Structures are given as C-alpha cells and as structure tokens.
PDB file of N, CA and C in Angstrom:
ATOM      1  N   MET A   1       0.834  -1.180   0.000  1.00 57.00           N
ATOM      2  CA  MET A   1       0.000   0.000   0.000  1.00 57.00           C
ATOM      3  C   MET A   1       0.877   1.240   0.000  1.00 57.00           C
ATOM      4  N   LYS A   2       0.600   2.145  -0.917  1.00 59.00           N
ATOM      5  CA  LYS A   2       1.368   3.389  -1.009  1.00 59.00           C
ATOM      6  C   LYS A   2       0.698   4.466  -0.165  1.00 59.00           C
ATOM      7  N   THR A   3       1.485   5.194   0.589  1.00 60.00           N
ATOM      8  CA  THR A   3       0.989   6.311   1.385  1.00 60.00           C
ATOM      9  C   THR A   3       1.542   7.596   0.796  1.00 60.00           C
ATOM     10  N   ASP A   4       0.637   8.474   0.398  1.00 70.00           N
ATOM     11  CA  ASP A   4       1.059   9.770  -0.124  1.00 70.00           C
ATOM     12  C   ASP A   4       1.383  10.698   1.031  1.00 70.00           C
ATOM     13  N   SER A   5       2.361  11.530   0.828  1.00 76.00           N
ATOM     14  CA  SER A   5       2.688  12.503   1.859  1.00 76.00           C
ATOM     15  C   SER A   5       2.145  13.867   1.445  1.00 76.00           C
ATOM     16  N   LEU A   6       1.933  14.691   2.407  1.00 78.00           N
ATOM     17  CA  LEU A   6       1.416  16.026   2.201  1.00 78.00           C
ATOM     18  C   LEU A   6       2.416  17.024   2.756  1.00 78.00           C
ATOM     19  N   THR A   7       2.762  18.001   1.944  1.00 81.00           N
ATOM     20  CA  THR A   7       3.649  19.066   2.382  1.00 81.00           C
ATOM     21  C   THR A   7       2.955  20.394   2.127  1.00 81.00           C
ATOM     22  N   VAL A   8       2.895  21.230   3.129  1.00 81.00           N
ATOM     23  CA  VAL A   8       2.303  22.557   3.001  1.00 81.00           C
ATOM     24  C   VAL A   8       3.434  23.564   2.940  1.00 81.00           C
ATOM     25  N   GLN A   9       3.405  24.406   1.918  1.00 82.00           N
ATOM     26  CA  GLN A   9       4.401  25.461   1.751  1.00 82.00           C
ATOM     27  C   GLN A   9       3.723  26.802   1.985  1.00 82.00           C
ATOM     28  N   LEU A  10       4.382  27.684   2.685  1.00 81.00           N
ATOM     29  CA  LEU A  10       3.852  29.016   2.942  1.00 81.00           C
ATOM     30  C   LEU A  10       4.851  30.037   2.431  1.00 81.00           C
ATOM     31  N   GLY A  11       4.401  30.949   1.599  1.00 83.00           N
ATOM     32  CA  GLY A  11       5.292  31.984   1.090  1.00 83.00           C
ATOM     33  C   GLY A  11       4.876  32.446  -0.280  1.00 83.00           C
ATOM     34  N   ASP A  12       5.749  33.134  -0.942  1.00 84.00           N
ATOM     35  CA  ASP A  12       5.512  33.634  -2.285  1.00 84.00           C
ATOM     36  C   ASP A  12       5.475  32.446  -3.240  1.00 84.00           C
ATOM     37  N   CYS A  13       4.328  32.208  -3.877  1.00 77.00           N
ATOM     38  CA  CYS A  13       4.182  31.001  -4.691  1.00 77.00           C
ATOM     39  C   CYS A  13       5.144  30.990  -5.878  1.00 77.00           C
ATOM     40  N   LEU A  14       5.434  32.125  -6.480  1.00 84.00           N
ATOM     41  CA  LEU A  14       6.356  32.140  -7.615  1.00 84.00           C
ATOM     42  C   LEU A  14       7.746  31.690  -7.187  1.00 84.00           C
ATOM     43  N   THR A  15       8.209  32.164  -6.047  1.00 90.00           N
ATOM     44  CA  THR A  15       9.518  31.762  -5.527  1.00 90.00           C
ATOM     45  C   THR A  15       9.523  30.282  -5.187  1.00 90.00           C
ATOM     46  N   LEU A  16       8.477  29.814  -4.508  1.00 87.00           N
ATOM     47  CA  LEU A  16       8.403  28.405  -4.119  1.00 87.00           C
ATOM     48  C   LEU A  16       8.280  27.474  -5.323  1.00 87.00           C
ATOM     49  N   MET A  17       7.489  27.860  -6.307  1.00 85.00           N
ATOM     50  CA  MET A  17       7.293  27.000  -7.477  1.00 85.00           C
ATOM     51  C   MET A  17       8.601  26.762  -8.232  1.00 85.00           C
ATOM     52  N   LYS A  18       9.488  27.736  -8.214  1.00 89.00           N
ATOM     53  CA  LYS A  18      10.775  27.582  -8.904  1.00 89.00           C
ATOM     54  C   LYS A  18      11.647  26.518  -8.253  1.00 89.00           C
ATOM     55  N   THR A  19      11.355  26.152  -6.993  1.00 89.00           N
ATOM     56  CA  THR A  19      12.170  25.161  -6.295  1.00 89.00           C
ATOM     57  C   THR A  19      11.601  23.750  -6.389  1.00 89.00           C
ATOM     58  N   LEU A  20      10.404  23.587  -6.992  1.00 86.00           N
ATOM     59  CA  LEU A  20       9.737  22.287  -7.048  1.00 86.00           C
ATOM     60  C   LEU A  20       9.978  21.584  -8.372  1.00 86.00           C
ATOM     61  N   ASP A  21       9.957  20.275  -8.334  1.00 87.00           N
ATOM     62  CA  ASP A  21      10.078  19.487  -9.556  1.00 87.00           C
ATOM     63  C   ASP A  21       8.820  19.649 -10.403  1.00 87.00           C
ATOM     64  N   SER A  22       9.002  19.577 -11.711  1.00 80.00           N
ATOM     65  CA  SER A  22       7.883  19.639 -12.639  1.00 80.00           C
ATOM     66  C   SER A  22       6.915  18.494 -12.345  1.00 80.00           C
ATOM     67  N   GLU A  23       5.640  18.748 -12.430  1.00 83.00           N
ATOM     68  CA  GLU A  23       4.570  17.766 -12.223  1.00 83.00           C
ATOM     69  C   GLU A  23       4.504  17.222 -10.795  1.00 83.00           C
ATOM     70  N   SER A  24       5.005  17.958  -9.823  1.00 82.00           N
ATOM     71  CA  SER A  24       4.975  17.481  -8.443  1.00 82.00           C
ATOM     72  C   SER A  24       3.889  18.160  -7.598  1.00 82.00           C
ATOM     73  N   VAL A  25       3.123  19.060  -8.187  1.00 80.00           N
ATOM     74  CA  VAL A  25       2.125  19.812  -7.436  1.00 80.00           C
ATOM     75  C   VAL A  25       0.726  19.410  -7.895  1.00 80.00           C
ATOM     76  N   ASP A  26      -0.134  19.074  -6.919  1.00 81.00           N
ATOM     77  CA  ASP A  26      -1.514  18.725  -7.226  1.00 81.00           C
ATOM     78  C   ASP A  26      -2.474  19.896  -7.013  1.00 81.00           C
ATOM     79  N   LEU A  27      -2.132  20.804  -6.118  1.00 79.00           N
ATOM     80  CA  LEU A  27      -3.044  21.890  -5.788  1.00 79.00           C
ATOM     81  C   LEU A  27      -2.258  23.098  -5.294  1.00 79.00           C
ATOM     82  N   ILE A  28      -2.665  24.271  -5.745  1.00 77.00           N
ATOM     83  CA  ILE A  28      -2.134  25.537  -5.229  1.00 77.00           C
ATOM     84  C   ILE A  28      -3.329  26.351  -4.769  1.00 77.00           C
ATOM     85  N   TYR A  29      -3.276  26.841  -3.535  1.00 77.00           N
ATOM     86  CA  TYR A  29      -4.346  27.664  -2.972  1.00 77.00           C
ATOM     87  C   TYR A  29      -3.781  29.041  -2.700  1.00 77.00           C
ATOM     88  N   LEU A  30      -4.460  30.046  -3.187  1.00 73.00           N
ATOM     89  CA  LEU A  30      -4.043  31.431  -2.981  1.00 73.00           C
ATOM     90  C   LEU A  30      -5.140  32.154  -2.217  1.00 73.00           C
ATOM     91  N   ASP A  31      -4.788  32.718  -1.100  1.00 76.00           N
ATOM     92  CA  ASP A  31      -5.736  33.490  -0.302  1.00 76.00           C
ATOM     93  C   ASP A  31      -5.369  34.956  -0.474  1.00 76.00           C
ATOM     94  N   PRO A  32      -6.070  35.639  -1.355  1.00 77.00           N
ATOM     95  CA  PRO A  32      -5.691  37.024  -1.646  1.00 77.00           C
ATOM     96  C   PRO A  32      -6.071  37.975  -0.522  1.00 77.00           C
ATOM     97  N   PRO A  33      -5.445  39.141  -0.496  1.00 79.00           N
ATOM     98  CA  PRO A  33      -5.881  40.180   0.439  1.00 79.00           C
ATOM     99  C   PRO A  33      -7.275  40.671   0.017  1.00 79.00           C
ATOM    100  N   PHE A  34      -7.979  41.318   0.907  1.00 88.00           N
ATOM    101  CA  PHE A  34      -9.362  41.688   0.647  1.00 88.00           C
ATOM    102  C   PHE A  34      -9.623  43.186   0.580  1.00 88.00           C
ATOM    103  N   PHE A  35      -8.559  43.994   0.545  1.00 91.00           N
ATOM    104  CA  PHE A  35      -8.703  45.449   0.443  1.00 91.00           C
ATOM    105  C   PHE A  35      -9.521  46.021   1.605  1.00 91.00           C
ATOM    106  N   THR A  36      -9.216  45.561   2.819  1.00 92.00           N
ATOM    107  CA  THR A  36      -9.905  46.081   4.002  1.00 92.00           C
ATOM    108  C   THR A  36      -9.275  47.367   4.519  1.00 92.00           C
ATOM    109  N   ASN A  37      -8.022  47.619   4.111  1.00 93.00           N
ATOM    110  CA  ASN A  37      -7.259  48.771   4.603  1.00 93.00           C
ATOM    111  C   ASN A  37      -7.175  48.781   6.124  1.00 93.00           C
ATOM    112  N   ARG A  38      -6.940  47.579   6.691  1.00 94.00           N
ATOM    113  CA  ARG A  38      -6.798  47.422   8.140  1.00 94.00           C
ATOM    114  C   ARG A  38      -5.625  46.509   8.449  1.00 94.00           C
ATOM    115  N   HIS A  39      -5.126  46.618   9.663  1.00 94.00           N
ATOM    116  CA  HIS A  39      -4.150  45.672  10.196  1.00 94.00           C
ATOM    117  C   HIS A  39      -4.947  44.621  10.970  1.00 94.00           C
ATOM    118  N   HIS A  40      -4.726  43.361  10.672  1.00 93.00           N
ATOM    119  CA  HIS A  40      -5.455  42.269  11.311  1.00 93.00           C
ATOM    120  C   HIS A  40      -4.511  41.506  12.237  1.00 93.00           C
ATOM    121  N   SER A  41      -5.037  41.035  13.362  1.00 94.00           N
ATOM    122  CA  SER A  41      -4.226  40.222  14.265  1.00 94.00           C
ATOM    123  C   SER A  41      -5.125  39.269  15.044  1.00 94.00           C
ATOM    124  N   ALA A  42      -4.538  38.157  15.446  1.00 94.00           N
ATOM    125  CA  ALA A  42      -5.222  37.163  16.266  1.00 94.00           C
ATOM    126  C   ALA A  42      -4.175  36.457  17.107  1.00 94.00           C
ATOM    127  N   ILE A  43      -4.602  35.915  18.216  1.00 94.00           N
ATOM    128  CA  ILE A  43      -3.694  35.185  19.089  1.00 94.00           C
ATOM    129  C   ILE A  43      -4.096  33.709  19.067  1.00 94.00           C
ATOM    130  N   SER A  44      -3.121  32.832  19.167  1.00 93.00           N
ATOM    131  CA  SER A  44      -3.396  31.398  19.148  1.00 93.00           C
ATOM    132  C   SER A  44      -4.243  30.996  20.350  1.00 93.00           C
ATOM    133  N   ARG A  45      -4.894  29.835  20.238  1.00 93.00           N
ATOM    134  CA  ARG A  45      -5.770  29.378  21.323  1.00 93.00           C
ATOM    135  C   ARG A  45      -5.023  29.199  22.636  1.00 93.00           C
ATOM    136  N   ASP A  46      -3.755  28.778  22.545  1.00 94.00           N
ATOM    137  CA  ASP A  46      -2.978  28.622  23.779  1.00 94.00           C
ATOM    138  C   ASP A  46      -2.352  29.935  24.242  1.00 94.00           C
ATOM    139  N   LYS A  47      -2.627  30.995  23.500  1.00 94.00           N
ATOM    140  CA  LYS A  47      -2.171  32.359  23.824  1.00 94.00           C
ATOM    141  C   LYS A  47      -0.646  32.510  23.828  1.00 94.00           C
ATOM    142  N   ASN A  48       0.030  31.639  23.061  1.00 94.00           N
ATOM    143  CA  ASN A  48       1.490  31.705  22.996  1.00 94.00           C
ATOM    144  C   ASN A  48       2.025  32.336  21.719  1.00 94.00           C
ATOM    145  N   GLN A  49       1.149  32.581  20.745  1.00 93.00           N
ATOM    146  CA  GLN A  49       1.643  33.114  19.486  1.00 93.00           C
ATOM    147  C   GLN A  49       0.659  34.130  18.919  1.00 93.00           C
ATOM    148  N   LEU A  50       1.197  35.226  18.412  1.00 94.00           N
ATOM    149  CA  LEU A  50       0.397  36.265  17.790  1.00 94.00           C
ATOM    150  C   LEU A  50       0.586  36.182  16.278  1.00 94.00           C
ATOM    151  N   PHE A  51      -0.502  36.220  15.548  1.00 92.00           N
ATOM    152  CA  PHE A  51      -0.476  36.230  14.091  1.00 92.00           C
ATOM    153  C   PHE A  51      -1.036  37.566  13.632  1.00 92.00           C
ATOM    154  N   SER A  52      -0.391  38.174  12.643  1.00 92.00           N
ATOM    155  CA  SER A  52      -0.905  39.453  12.156  1.00 92.00           C
ATOM    156  C   SER A  52      -0.474  39.683  10.715  1.00 92.00           C
ATOM    157  N   PHE A  53      -1.243  40.522  10.038  1.00 90.00           N
ATOM    158  CA  PHE A  53      -0.882  40.946   8.692  1.00 90.00           C
ATOM    159  C   PHE A  53      -1.538  42.293   8.416  1.00 90.00           C
ATOM    160  N   ALA A  54      -0.938  43.023   7.499  1.00 91.00           N
ATOM    161  CA  ALA A  54      -1.466  44.331   7.112  1.00 91.00           C
ATOM    162  C   ALA A  54      -2.114  44.211   5.736  1.00 91.00           C
ATOM    163  N   ASP A  55      -3.383  44.533   5.667  1.00 92.00           N
ATOM    164  CA  ASP A  55      -4.107  44.564   4.398  1.00 92.00           C
ATOM    165  C   ASP A  55      -4.354  46.032   4.056  1.00 92.00           C
ATOM    166  N   VAL A  56      -3.253  46.768   3.932  1.00 93.00           N
ATOM    167  CA  VAL A  56      -3.302  48.209   3.727  1.00 93.00           C
ATOM    168  C   VAL A  56      -2.665  48.529   2.376  1.00 93.00           C
ATOM    169  N   TRP A  57      -3.357  49.350   1.599  1.00 91.00           N
ATOM    170  CA  TRP A  57      -2.923  49.659   0.240  1.00 91.00           C
ATOM    171  C   TRP A  57      -2.926  51.158   0.026  1.00 91.00           C
ATOM    172  N   ASP A  58      -2.141  51.640  -0.947  1.00 93.00           N
ATOM    173  CA  ASP A  58      -2.095  53.073  -1.259  1.00 93.00           C
ATOM    174  C   ASP A  58      -3.302  53.525  -2.079  1.00 93.00           C
ATOM    175  N   GLY A  59      -4.094  52.606  -2.541  1.00 92.00           N
ATOM    176  CA  GLY A  59      -5.281  52.922  -3.322  1.00 92.00           C
ATOM    177  C   GLY A  59      -5.718  51.706  -4.117  1.00 92.00           C
ATOM    178  N   LEU A  60      -6.837  51.838  -4.802  1.00 90.00           N
ATOM    179  CA  LEU A  60      -7.388  50.715  -5.554  1.00 90.00           C
ATOM    180  C   LEU A  60      -6.456  50.258  -6.670  1.00 90.00           C
ATOM    181  N   SER A  61      -5.776  51.177  -7.329  1.00 92.00           N
ATOM    182  CA  SER A  61      -4.862  50.780  -8.416  1.00 92.00           C
ATOM    183  C   SER A  61      -3.667  49.992  -7.877  1.00 92.00           C
ATOM    184  N   ASP A  62      -3.180  50.366  -6.686  1.00 90.00           N
ATOM    185  CA  ASP A  62      -2.097  49.623  -6.037  1.00 90.00           C
ATOM    186  C   ASP A  62      -2.550  48.202  -5.716  1.00 90.00           C
ATOM    187  N   TYR A  63      -3.763  48.076  -5.181  1.00 87.00           N
ATOM    188  CA  TYR A  63      -4.330  46.772  -4.856  1.00 87.00           C
ATOM    189  C   TYR A  63      -4.524  45.941  -6.124  1.00 87.00           C
ATOM    190  N   ALA A  64      -5.080  46.544  -7.160  1.00 87.00           N
ATOM    191  CA  ALA A  64      -5.328  45.827  -8.416  1.00 87.00           C
ATOM    192  C   ALA A  64      -4.016  45.387  -9.069  1.00 87.00           C
ATOM    193  N   SER A  65      -2.980  46.187  -8.937  1.00 87.00           N
ATOM    194  CA  SER A  65      -1.675  45.810  -9.508  1.00 87.00           C
ATOM    195  C   SER A  65      -1.094  44.600  -8.813  1.00 87.00           C
ATOM    196  N   PHE A  66      -1.349  44.477  -7.499  1.00 83.00           N
ATOM    197  CA  PHE A  66      -0.863  43.336  -6.750  1.00 83.00           C
ATOM    198  C   PHE A  66      -1.468  42.052  -7.316  1.00 83.00           C
TER     199      PHE A  66
END
C-alpha cells in the first residue's frame, strides 16, 4: 500500500514553485488580500503566538496591480 505525503508550503508562490520538480504539485491555494485597509491580528488558542498581517494599500490601483 502506497501512502502519499502532504507538504504545506507558505510563502511567495512564484519563488516556491521555482524550487519544485515539474509535475509534483496537485493543488495551489491562494488566499488574496481583501482590500480592508486594516491591520489584522489574532492570538493562538494557547495564547502563545500572535499572528498578524497588514491589508493596507495606497489605493485601488495599487491593490489591483498586486
């Protein structure tokens, strides 16, 4: 019985894709920013780690260019 492994990569997909073998990817998921113009943050359930990101843009054209 063959067991497939799963690897999750986090980062710039263009940079990461250049390091992967051809035909080795089954799925790519992109979670785009939402143009909220806010800084978002959350703390882990165990309260040991803070996660945050800035969804702030200079304008709609800057966001669309991204």
